[in-house]
Structures are given as structure tokens and as C-alpha cells.
mmCIF file of C-alpha atoms in Angstrom:
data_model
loop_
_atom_site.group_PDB
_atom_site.id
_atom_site.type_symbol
_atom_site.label_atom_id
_atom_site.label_comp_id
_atom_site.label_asym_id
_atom_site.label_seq_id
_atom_site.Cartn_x
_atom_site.Cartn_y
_atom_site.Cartn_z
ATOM 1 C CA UNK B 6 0.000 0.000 0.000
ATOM 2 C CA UNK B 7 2.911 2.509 0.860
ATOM 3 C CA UNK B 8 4.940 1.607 -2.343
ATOM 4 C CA UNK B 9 1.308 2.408 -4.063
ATOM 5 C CA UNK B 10 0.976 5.937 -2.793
ATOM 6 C CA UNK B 11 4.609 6.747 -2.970
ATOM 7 C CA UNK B 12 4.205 6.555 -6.576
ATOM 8 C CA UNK B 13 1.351 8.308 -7.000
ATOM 9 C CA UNK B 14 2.843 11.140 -4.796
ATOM 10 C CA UNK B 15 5.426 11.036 -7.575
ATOM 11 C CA UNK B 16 3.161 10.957 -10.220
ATOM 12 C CA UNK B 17 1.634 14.298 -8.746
ATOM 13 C CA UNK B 18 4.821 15.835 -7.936
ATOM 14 C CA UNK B 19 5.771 15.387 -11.496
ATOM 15 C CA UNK B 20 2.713 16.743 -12.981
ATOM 16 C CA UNK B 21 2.789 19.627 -10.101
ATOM 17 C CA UNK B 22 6.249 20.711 -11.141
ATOM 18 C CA UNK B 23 5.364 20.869 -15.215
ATOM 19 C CA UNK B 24 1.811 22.604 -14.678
ATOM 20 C CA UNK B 25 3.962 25.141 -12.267
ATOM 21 C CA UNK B 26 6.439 25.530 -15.035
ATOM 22 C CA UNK B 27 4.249 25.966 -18.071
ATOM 23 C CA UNK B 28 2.773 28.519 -16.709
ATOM 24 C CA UNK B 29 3.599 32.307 -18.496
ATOM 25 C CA UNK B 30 5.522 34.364 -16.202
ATOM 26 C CA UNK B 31 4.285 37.180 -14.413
ATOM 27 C CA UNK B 32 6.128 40.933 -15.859
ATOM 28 C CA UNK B 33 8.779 41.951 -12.959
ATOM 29 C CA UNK B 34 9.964 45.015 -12.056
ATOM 30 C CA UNK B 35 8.341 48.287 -11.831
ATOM 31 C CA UNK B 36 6.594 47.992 -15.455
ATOM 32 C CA UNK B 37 5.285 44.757 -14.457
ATOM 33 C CA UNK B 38 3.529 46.583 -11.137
ATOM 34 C CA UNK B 39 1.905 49.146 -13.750
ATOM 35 C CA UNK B 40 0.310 46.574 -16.049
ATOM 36 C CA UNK B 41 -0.102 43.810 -13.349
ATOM 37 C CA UNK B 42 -2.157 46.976 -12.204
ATOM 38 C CA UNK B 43 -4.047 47.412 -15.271
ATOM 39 C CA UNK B 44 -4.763 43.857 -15.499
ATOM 40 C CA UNK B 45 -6.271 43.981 -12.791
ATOM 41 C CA UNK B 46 -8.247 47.044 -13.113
ATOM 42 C CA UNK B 47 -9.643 46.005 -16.274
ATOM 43 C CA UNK B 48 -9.800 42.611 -15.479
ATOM 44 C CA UNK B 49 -8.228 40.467 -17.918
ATOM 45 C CA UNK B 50 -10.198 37.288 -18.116
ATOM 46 C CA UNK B 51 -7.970 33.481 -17.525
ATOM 47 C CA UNK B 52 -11.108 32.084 -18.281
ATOM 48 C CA UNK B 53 -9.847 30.799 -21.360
ATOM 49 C CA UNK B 54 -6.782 29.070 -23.107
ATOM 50 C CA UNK B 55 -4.308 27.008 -21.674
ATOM 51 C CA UNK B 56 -3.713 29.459 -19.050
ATOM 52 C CA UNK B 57 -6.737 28.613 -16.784
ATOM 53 C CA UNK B 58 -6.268 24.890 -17.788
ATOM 54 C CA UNK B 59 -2.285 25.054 -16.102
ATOM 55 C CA UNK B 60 -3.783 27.231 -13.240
ATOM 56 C CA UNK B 61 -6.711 24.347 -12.359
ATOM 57 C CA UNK B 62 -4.015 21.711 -12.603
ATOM 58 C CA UNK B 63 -1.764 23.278 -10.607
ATOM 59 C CA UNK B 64 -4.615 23.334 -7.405
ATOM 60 C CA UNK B 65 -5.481 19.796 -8.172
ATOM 61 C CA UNK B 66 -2.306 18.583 -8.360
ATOM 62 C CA UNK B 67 -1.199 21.179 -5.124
ATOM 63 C CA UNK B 68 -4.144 19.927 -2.930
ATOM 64 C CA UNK B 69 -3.340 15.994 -3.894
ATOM 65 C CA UNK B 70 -0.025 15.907 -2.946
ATOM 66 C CA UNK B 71 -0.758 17.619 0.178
ATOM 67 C CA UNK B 72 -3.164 15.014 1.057
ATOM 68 C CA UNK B 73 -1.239 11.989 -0.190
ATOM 69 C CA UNK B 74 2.035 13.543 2.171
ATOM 70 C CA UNK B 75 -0.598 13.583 4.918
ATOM 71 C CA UNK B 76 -1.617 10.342 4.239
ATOM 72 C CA UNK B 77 1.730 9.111 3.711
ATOM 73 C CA UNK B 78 2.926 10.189 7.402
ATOM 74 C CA UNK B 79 -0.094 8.615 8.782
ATOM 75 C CA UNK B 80 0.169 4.997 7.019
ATOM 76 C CA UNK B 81 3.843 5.055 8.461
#
């Protein structure tokens, strides 16, 4: 059972790390505080495109490996 879950933790920390990486990069410096500003104010939409699709995967995959480490501690 442990050798099960350890390798779906992996699994999901695999999946975790691409979803997180995939994801476009936020603008930096004080140019990126402007239009991350903007954004905001005129509320650009992630409702569609690959970027909402990376940003739901990333909570899925967040929220199962923090219950499969949980789990993990407690089958020990």
C-alpha cells in the first residue's frame, strides 16, 4: 500500500512541477507593477486558453499531494 501511494505522490509531484512551469511568467519590475495593475483594473479574463487549464491543474495537483504527504505520514 505505501509503495502504491509513494508513486502516486510522484506521479503528482511530477505533474505539479510541469503545470507550475508551463505557466507564463508574471512581468517583474516596476513595469510589471503598472500593467499587473491594469490587469487587474480592467480585469483580464484566464477564463480561457491554456492558461486557466495550467492554473486548475496546478490546485489539483497542489491539494493531492498535500493530502497523499498527509496520508503518507499517517500509514507510516
Amino acid at each position: 500500500m505505501r509503495t502504491f501511494l509513494v508513486i502516486i505522490q510522484f506521479l503528482v509531484c511530477i505533474s505539479l512541477i510541469i503545470s507550475v512551469l508551463l505557466q507564463p511568467g508574471k512581468s517583474a519590475g516596476l513595469s510589471g507593477s503598472i500593467a499587473g495593475g491594469a490587469e487587474q483594473l480592467f480585469g483580464k479574463q484566464r477564463s480561457k486558453g491554456y492558461e486557466a487549464l495550467f492554473a486548475k491543474v496546478t490546485t489539483v495537483s497542489a491539494i493531492l499531494f498535500m493530502v497523499l504527504s498527509v496520508v503518507l505520514v499517517a500509514v507510516r
